[in-house]
Short mmCIF file of C-alpha atoms and ligand atoms in Angstrom, two decimals:
data_model
loop_
_atom_site.label_atom_id
_atom_site.label_comp_id
_atom_site.label_asym_id
_atom_site.label_seq_id
_atom_site.Cartn_x
_atom_site.Cartn_y
_atom_site.Cartn_z
CA MET A 1 54.36 -47.18 -14.25
CA MET A 2 51.26 -46.60 -16.32
CA THR A 3 49.80 -44.41 -13.63
CA ARG A 4 52.98 -42.36 -13.44
CA LEU A 5 53.08 -41.93 -17.19
CA PHE A 6 49.47 -40.96 -17.28
CA ARG A 7 50.06 -38.37 -14.57
CA ILE A 8 52.95 -36.85 -16.42
CA THR A 9 51.02 -36.81 -19.66
CA ALA A 10 47.97 -35.31 -18.00
CA ALA A 11 50.08 -32.68 -16.27
CA THR A 12 51.88 -31.85 -19.50
CA LEU A 13 48.59 -31.65 -21.34
CA LEU A 14 47.04 -29.43 -18.70
CA PHE A 15 50.07 -27.17 -18.81
CA SER A 16 49.90 -26.88 -22.61
CA VAL A 17 46.15 -26.27 -22.66
CA SER A 18 46.32 -23.62 -19.99
CA SER A 19 49.28 -21.93 -21.68
CA LEU A 20 47.41 -21.86 -24.96
CA GLY A 21 44.26 -20.78 -23.16
CA VAL A 22 45.95 -17.85 -21.49
CA ALA A 23 47.41 -16.70 -24.79
CA ALA A 24 44.04 -16.92 -26.52
CA GLU A 25 41.96 -15.44 -23.76
CA ASN A 26 43.12 -11.86 -23.51
CA HIS A 27 40.20 -9.53 -24.11
CA THR A 28 40.02 -5.80 -24.47
CA LEU A 29 36.66 -4.09 -24.26
CA ARG A 30 36.18 -0.52 -25.38
CA LEU A 31 33.91 1.55 -23.15
CA ALA A 32 32.32 4.91 -24.01
CA GLN A 33 31.05 7.06 -21.18
CA THR A 34 28.68 10.02 -21.12
CA TRP A 35 31.01 11.83 -18.76
CA GLY A 36 34.02 13.94 -19.57
CA PRO A 37 37.64 13.04 -18.77
CA ASN A 38 38.42 12.95 -15.05
CA ALA A 39 34.72 13.37 -14.25
CA PRO A 40 34.44 13.22 -10.46
CA ILE A 41 32.76 10.07 -9.11
CA LEU A 42 31.08 9.04 -12.39
CA GLY A 43 34.38 8.79 -14.27
CA GLU A 44 36.07 7.32 -11.22
CA THR A 45 33.44 4.58 -11.23
CA THR A 46 34.36 3.30 -14.68
CA GLU A 47 38.07 3.51 -13.85
CA ASN A 48 37.48 1.63 -10.62
CA MET A 49 35.53 -1.05 -12.50
CA ALA A 50 38.22 -1.38 -15.19
CA GLU A 51 41.02 -1.66 -12.61
CA MET A 52 39.17 -4.32 -10.66
CA ALA A 53 38.38 -6.33 -13.79
CA GLU A 54 42.01 -6.22 -14.92
CA GLU A 55 43.37 -7.15 -11.53
CA MET A 56 40.89 -9.95 -10.85
CA SER A 57 41.54 -11.44 -14.27
CA GLY A 58 45.32 -11.30 -13.92
CA GLY A 59 45.43 -8.89 -16.85
CA ARG A 60 43.30 -11.03 -19.17
CA LEU A 61 40.45 -8.51 -19.25
CA LYS A 62 41.28 -4.93 -20.10
CA ILE A 63 38.77 -2.13 -20.46
CA ARG A 64 39.73 0.95 -22.41
CA ILE A 65 37.66 3.99 -21.52
CA ASP A 66 36.77 6.81 -23.91
CA SER A 67 35.26 9.95 -22.38
CA ALA A 68 32.90 12.39 -24.04
CA ASN A 69 35.76 14.60 -25.29
CA LYS A 70 37.02 11.64 -27.35
CA HIS A 71 33.84 10.18 -28.85
CA LYS A 72 31.96 13.55 -28.89
CA ALA A 73 28.61 11.88 -28.25
CA PRO A 74 27.71 12.10 -24.54
CA PHE A 75 24.12 11.11 -25.30
CA GLY A 76 25.03 8.68 -28.08
CA ILE A 77 26.23 5.86 -25.82
CA PHE A 78 23.15 3.71 -26.37
CA ASP A 79 23.57 3.84 -30.17
CA MET A 80 27.35 3.39 -30.15
CA VAL A 81 27.15 0.27 -27.97
CA ARG A 82 24.16 -1.04 -29.85
CA ASN A 83 25.87 -0.78 -33.24
CA GLY A 84 29.11 -2.28 -31.95
CA GLN A 85 31.24 0.85 -32.25
CA TYR A 86 31.90 0.29 -28.53
CA ASP A 87 31.60 -2.90 -26.49
CA MET A 88 30.42 -1.14 -23.36
CA GLY A 89 28.94 2.11 -22.15
CA HIS A 90 28.47 3.97 -18.90
CA THR A 91 25.53 6.34 -18.99
CA ALA A 92 22.04 6.89 -17.61
CA SER A 93 19.13 5.02 -19.19
CA TYR A 94 16.84 8.03 -19.01
CA TYR A 95 18.94 10.02 -21.46
CA TYR A 96 17.46 7.79 -24.17
CA LYS A 97 13.80 8.28 -23.38
CA GLY A 98 13.20 9.42 -26.98
CA THR A 99 14.47 6.14 -28.45
CA ILE A 100 13.77 3.66 -25.69
CA PRO A 101 11.25 5.20 -23.27
CA ASN A 102 10.89 2.09 -21.12
CA ALA A 103 14.56 2.33 -20.09
CA MET A 104 13.83 5.49 -18.12
CA TYR A 105 12.51 3.72 -15.04
CA PHE A 106 15.83 1.91 -14.47
CA THR A 107 17.51 5.21 -13.69
CA THR A 108 14.83 6.50 -11.36
CA THR A 109 11.16 7.37 -11.08
CA PRO A 110 9.93 10.54 -9.32
CA PHE A 111 8.44 9.80 -5.90
CA GLY A 112 9.84 6.28 -6.26
CA LEU A 113 12.42 4.03 -4.63
CA ILE A 114 15.36 5.41 -2.66
CA ALA A 115 18.82 3.89 -3.27
CA PRO A 116 18.72 0.84 -0.96
CA GLU A 117 15.17 0.09 -2.09
CA MET A 118 16.21 0.49 -5.72
CA TYR A 119 19.06 -2.03 -5.32
CA ALA A 120 16.71 -4.38 -3.49
CA TRP A 121 14.27 -4.11 -6.41
CA PHE A 122 17.01 -4.73 -9.00
CA TYR A 123 18.53 -7.76 -7.33
CA HIS A 124 15.62 -9.26 -5.40
CA GLY A 125 12.44 -7.72 -6.73
CA GLY A 126 12.60 -8.51 -10.45
CA GLY A 127 14.21 -5.24 -11.62
CA MET A 128 17.17 -6.89 -13.39
CA GLU A 129 14.89 -9.20 -15.35
CA LEU A 130 12.70 -6.30 -16.47
CA MET A 131 15.72 -4.20 -17.42
CA GLN A 132 16.99 -7.07 -19.56
CA LYS A 133 13.59 -7.42 -21.19
CA VAL A 134 13.80 -3.78 -22.26
CA TYR A 135 17.36 -3.92 -23.62
CA GLU A 136 17.31 -7.38 -25.18
CA PRO A 137 15.62 -6.37 -28.47
CA TYR A 138 18.54 -3.96 -29.04
CA GLY A 139 21.18 -6.64 -28.55
CA LEU A 140 22.28 -5.12 -25.26
CA LEU A 141 22.79 -6.16 -21.67
CA SER A 142 22.43 -3.66 -18.89
CA PHE A 143 23.70 -3.66 -15.31
CA PRO A 144 23.36 -1.15 -12.46
CA GLY A 145 26.33 1.21 -12.77
CA GLY A 146 26.30 3.26 -9.57
CA ASN A 147 23.79 5.16 -7.49
CA THR A 148 23.87 8.87 -6.73
CA GLY A 149 21.64 8.49 -3.68
CA ASN A 150 18.80 10.93 -3.22
CA GLN A 151 19.26 13.80 -5.65
CA MET A 152 18.69 17.45 -4.90
CA GLY A 153 15.80 19.21 -6.64
CA GLY A 154 18.10 21.77 -8.16
CA TRP A 155 19.63 25.24 -8.06
CA PHE A 156 17.28 28.19 -8.44
CA ASN A 157 17.80 31.92 -8.45
CA LYS A 158 14.35 32.63 -7.12
CA GLU A 159 12.23 31.02 -4.44
CA ILE A 160 9.57 28.60 -5.55
CA ASN A 161 6.57 29.31 -3.34
CA SER A 162 3.79 28.18 -5.64
CA VAL A 163 3.16 26.25 -8.83
CA GLU A 164 2.77 29.65 -10.50
CA ASP A 165 6.47 30.35 -9.79
CA LEU A 166 7.43 27.40 -11.97
CA LYS A 167 5.62 28.65 -15.06
CA GLY A 168 7.95 29.77 -17.83
CA LEU A 169 11.06 28.85 -15.85
CA LYS A 170 13.83 27.55 -18.11
CA MET A 171 15.29 24.54 -16.39
CA ARG A 172 17.61 21.67 -17.11
CA THR A 173 16.14 18.45 -15.76
CA PRO A 174 16.16 15.16 -17.67
CA GLY A 175 14.11 11.98 -17.75
CA PHE A 176 10.64 11.58 -16.37
CA ALA A 177 11.08 14.58 -14.09
CA GLY A 178 11.54 16.75 -17.16
CA GLU A 179 8.14 15.63 -18.42
CA VAL A 180 6.56 16.34 -15.04
CA MET A 181 8.09 19.82 -15.00
CA SER A 182 6.80 20.41 -18.55
CA GLU A 183 3.31 19.54 -17.31
CA LEU A 184 3.72 22.27 -14.71
CA GLY A 185 4.71 24.87 -17.28
CA VAL A 186 8.51 24.69 -17.01
CA ALA A 187 10.49 25.10 -20.25
CA VAL A 188 12.61 21.98 -19.93
CA THR A 189 15.97 21.42 -21.57
CA ASN A 190 18.55 18.68 -21.26
CA LEU A 191 21.95 20.19 -22.00
CA PRO A 192 25.08 18.03 -21.75
CA PRO A 193 26.83 18.25 -18.36
CA GLY A 194 29.73 20.30 -19.76
CA GLU A 195 27.44 23.18 -20.81
CA LEU A 196 25.40 23.58 -17.62
CA TYR A 197 27.49 26.10 -15.70
CA THR A 198 27.78 28.55 -18.57
CA ALA A 199 24.09 28.19 -19.41
CA LEU A 200 23.12 29.05 -15.83
CA GLU A 201 25.65 31.84 -15.56
CA ARG A 202 24.52 33.48 -18.80
CA GLY A 203 20.84 33.02 -18.00
CA THR A 204 20.21 30.65 -20.92
CA ILE A 205 18.58 28.59 -18.17
CA ASP A 206 17.08 29.86 -14.89
CA ALA A 207 17.53 26.71 -12.90
CA VAL A 208 19.52 23.52 -13.07
CA GLU A 209 19.10 20.12 -11.58
CA TRP A 210 22.22 17.97 -11.69
CA VAL A 211 22.81 15.56 -8.79
CA GLY A 212 23.68 16.55 -5.23
CA PRO A 213 26.52 18.29 -3.35
CA ALA A 214 29.18 15.71 -4.29
CA LEU A 215 28.71 16.23 -8.01
CA ASP A 216 27.27 19.75 -7.95
CA PHE A 217 30.24 21.19 -6.05
CA PRO A 218 32.78 20.59 -8.85
CA MET A 219 30.25 22.09 -11.30
CA GLY A 220 30.31 25.32 -9.28
CA PHE A 221 26.56 26.01 -9.30
CA HIS A 222 26.72 27.30 -5.71
CA GLN A 223 28.79 30.24 -6.97
CA ILE A 224 26.01 31.46 -9.25
CA ALA A 225 22.70 30.31 -7.75
CA LYS A 226 21.23 31.03 -4.36
CA TYR A 227 18.59 28.44 -3.52
CA TYR A 228 19.36 24.75 -3.26
CA TYR A 229 16.17 22.70 -3.13
CA SER A 230 15.81 19.17 -1.84
CA GLY A 231 14.50 16.72 -4.36
CA TRP A 232 11.46 14.69 -5.28
CA GLN A 233 12.44 13.69 -8.79
CA GLU A 234 15.36 11.26 -8.47
CA PRO A 235 15.14 9.59 -5.08
CA GLY A 236 17.74 6.92 -5.92
CA ALA A 237 19.15 7.46 -9.38
CA GLU A 238 21.12 4.58 -10.82
CA VAL A 239 23.41 5.00 -13.82
CA GLN A 240 23.90 2.01 -16.11
CA PHE A 241 26.54 -0.12 -17.71
CA LEU A 242 25.48 -1.20 -21.20
CA ILE A 243 27.19 -4.09 -22.95
CA ASN A 244 26.87 -5.21 -26.54
CA GLU A 245 25.56 -8.78 -26.40
CA LYS A 246 28.05 -10.01 -29.03
CA SER A 247 30.98 -8.59 -27.07
CA TRP A 248 29.62 -10.19 -23.90
CA ASN A 249 29.18 -13.58 -25.59
CA LYS A 250 32.79 -13.54 -26.79
CA LEU A 251 34.00 -13.48 -23.18
CA PRO A 252 34.67 -16.81 -21.48
CA LYS A 253 32.47 -17.54 -18.46
CA ASP A 254 35.11 -16.61 -15.89
CA LEU A 255 35.69 -13.19 -17.45
CA GLN A 256 31.94 -12.61 -17.60
CA ALA A 257 31.78 -13.40 -13.88
CA ILE A 258 34.72 -11.07 -13.17
CA LEU A 259 33.08 -8.29 -15.17
CA ARG A 260 29.78 -8.75 -13.33
CA VAL A 261 31.52 -8.54 -9.95
CA ALA A 262 33.61 -5.53 -11.02
CA MET A 263 30.52 -3.67 -12.25
CA ARG A 264 28.49 -4.48 -9.16
CA THR A 265 31.29 -3.50 -6.80
CA ALA A 266 32.05 -0.29 -8.69
CA ALA A 267 28.34 0.58 -8.59
CA TYR A 268 28.26 0.13 -4.83
CA ASP A 269 31.50 2.08 -4.44
CA MET A 270 29.93 4.95 -6.36
CA TYR A 271 26.98 5.01 -3.98
CA ILE A 272 29.11 5.20 -0.85
CA GLN A 273 31.62 7.60 -2.39
CA THR A 274 28.76 9.93 -3.32
CA THR A 275 27.38 9.72 0.22
CA HIS A 276 30.80 10.57 1.64
CA GLU A 277 31.60 13.38 -0.75
CA SER A 278 28.15 14.96 -0.48
CA GLY A 279 28.72 15.38 3.25
CA VAL A 280 32.10 16.98 2.65
CA ALA A 281 30.90 19.18 -0.24
CA TRP A 282 27.74 20.49 1.45
CA ASP A 283 29.79 21.46 4.49
CA ARG A 284 32.20 23.37 2.29
CA MET A 285 29.56 25.06 0.15
CA LYS A 286 27.84 26.44 3.27
CA GLU A 287 31.14 27.70 4.60
CA ASP A 288 32.49 29.27 1.38
CA TYR A 289 29.15 30.66 0.18
CA PRO A 290 27.06 31.48 3.27
CA ASN A 291 24.33 32.97 1.04
CA VAL A 292 23.48 29.55 -0.35
CA THR A 293 20.15 28.67 1.20
CA HIS A 294 18.70 25.21 1.52
CA LYS A 295 14.98 24.96 0.76
CA THR A 296 12.30 22.35 0.36
CA PHE A 297 9.44 22.77 -2.09
CA PRO A 298 6.22 23.75 -0.32
CA PRO A 299 3.52 21.04 0.03
CA GLU A 300 1.37 22.66 -2.69
CA VAL A 301 4.20 22.33 -5.23
CA ILE A 302 5.06 18.79 -4.16
CA GLU A 303 1.40 17.82 -4.50
CA ALA A 304 1.23 19.24 -8.03
CA MET A 305 4.43 17.37 -8.95
CA ARG A 306 3.03 14.17 -7.53
CA ASP A 307 -0.29 14.56 -9.38
CA ALA A 308 1.55 15.21 -12.66
CA THR A 309 3.80 12.19 -12.02
CA ASP A 310 0.82 9.91 -11.35
CA LYS A 311 -0.94 11.18 -14.46
CA LEU A 312 2.11 10.62 -16.70
CA LEU A 313 2.80 7.16 -15.23
CA ALA A 314 -0.83 6.17 -15.85
CA GLU A 315 -0.58 7.43 -19.45
CA ALA A 316 2.68 5.55 -20.06
CA ALA A 317 1.20 2.35 -18.61
CA GLU A 318 -1.90 2.76 -20.75
CA LYS A 319 0.13 3.12 -23.96
CA ASP A 320 2.57 0.23 -23.54
CA ASP A 321 2.30 -3.20 -21.91
CA LEU A 322 5.95 -3.41 -20.93
CA ALA A 323 5.85 0.10 -19.44
CA GLU A 324 2.85 -1.01 -17.40
CA GLU A 325 4.71 -4.10 -16.22
CA ILE A 326 7.73 -2.04 -15.08
CA ILE A 327 5.69 0.73 -13.45
CA ASP A 328 3.48 -1.78 -11.62
CA SER A 329 6.52 -3.75 -10.51
CA GLN A 330 8.16 -0.63 -9.04
CA LEU A 331 4.97 0.63 -7.41
CA ASP A 332 4.14 -2.76 -5.89
CA TYR A 333 7.70 -3.14 -4.67
CA LEU A 334 7.71 0.35 -3.18
CA LYS A 335 4.45 -0.32 -1.35
CA GLN A 336 5.99 -3.29 0.38
CA VAL A 337 9.57 -2.17 1.02
CA ARG A 338 8.57 1.34 2.14
CA GLN A 339 6.74 -0.08 5.16
CA TRP A 340 10.11 -1.31 6.35
CA THR A 341 11.94 1.93 5.47
CA ASN A 342 9.29 3.84 7.40
CA ILE A 343 9.69 1.91 10.64
CA SER A 344 13.49 1.76 10.33
CA ASP A 345 15.43 4.65 8.74
CA LYS A 346 12.57 7.15 8.65
CA ALA A 347 11.43 6.41 12.22
CA TYR A 348 15.03 6.53 13.43
CA LEU A 349 15.69 9.93 11.83
CA ASN A 350 12.37 11.32 13.05
CA SER A 351 12.77 10.03 16.57
CA ILE A 352 16.20 11.57 17.00
CA ALA A 353 15.35 14.78 15.13
CA GLY A 354 16.67 17.86 16.87
CA GLU A 355 19.57 16.06 18.52
CA1 LIG B 401 19.65 14.68 -11.79
#
């Protein structure tokens, strides 16, 4: 009798607690993204993440997304999440190199890790811990938010045959690569994504580096520029989710876990979606605009870019202990993982070249 009573009481209690719990545990997070409304792939990534989080949580976790047209601050995501105006952001760390220079390396480093190596570094090589070390003083958490894969070097209206050809060129290219290009005499600018086409069309800029065929195709650069160069500057660029630490701490453990899984899955989805759509888009660009010519930078130019990169990395490491720790971590990791990439993917592609 006692046992039966106890069972009933326990069951009743559990029912009441969980009912109350459900009522109290609905959370809505506001997310600001750098991208415009309906931004291909990048915007789809945040929507994908929000849908997964809502579905996995049975509707207890909702994420409301504001695009750049709403908040009007495509490069203000770091500040808006930091000061609590938004709970979350989706952006690229290297847009904030003026405020938080050490965050740059978590997007990409020229001549650095390619996408699978970058993910391996984040999740198994200490990258996540270092990223947290950089963002923690600002009351932020950061998570990988999607990889673009190897980025193209950009759209040019003239051939680049020597370092001399780069001098005085007005080009949009952000992050560390922008600094490298400055070293080589390029007049670097970082215009918001929405202004790039017009700037290139009107000659405000001579060249533009955005991402790769998947994301460049909707921008229309192939309609107004002739040469499409392979890259060196963003071998595996990762965008980031930023979360205000207070907003994160308000979430119960299960919703934190759901959010983590949703972000990680959406990031991976972005990587494979970009791979897929780049194949489709490059095929179409070549067909619709047969004048578009694929090029690679000549060895002399690549060597100058590499020298400038090494010089700037050494200077950054010299100036700041944490920068040194991150740069060393990436370089050491690359040294090890690249041996594997070389005898696997690279050897495979080389050995079947021409087929
Ligand atoms: Ca880029």
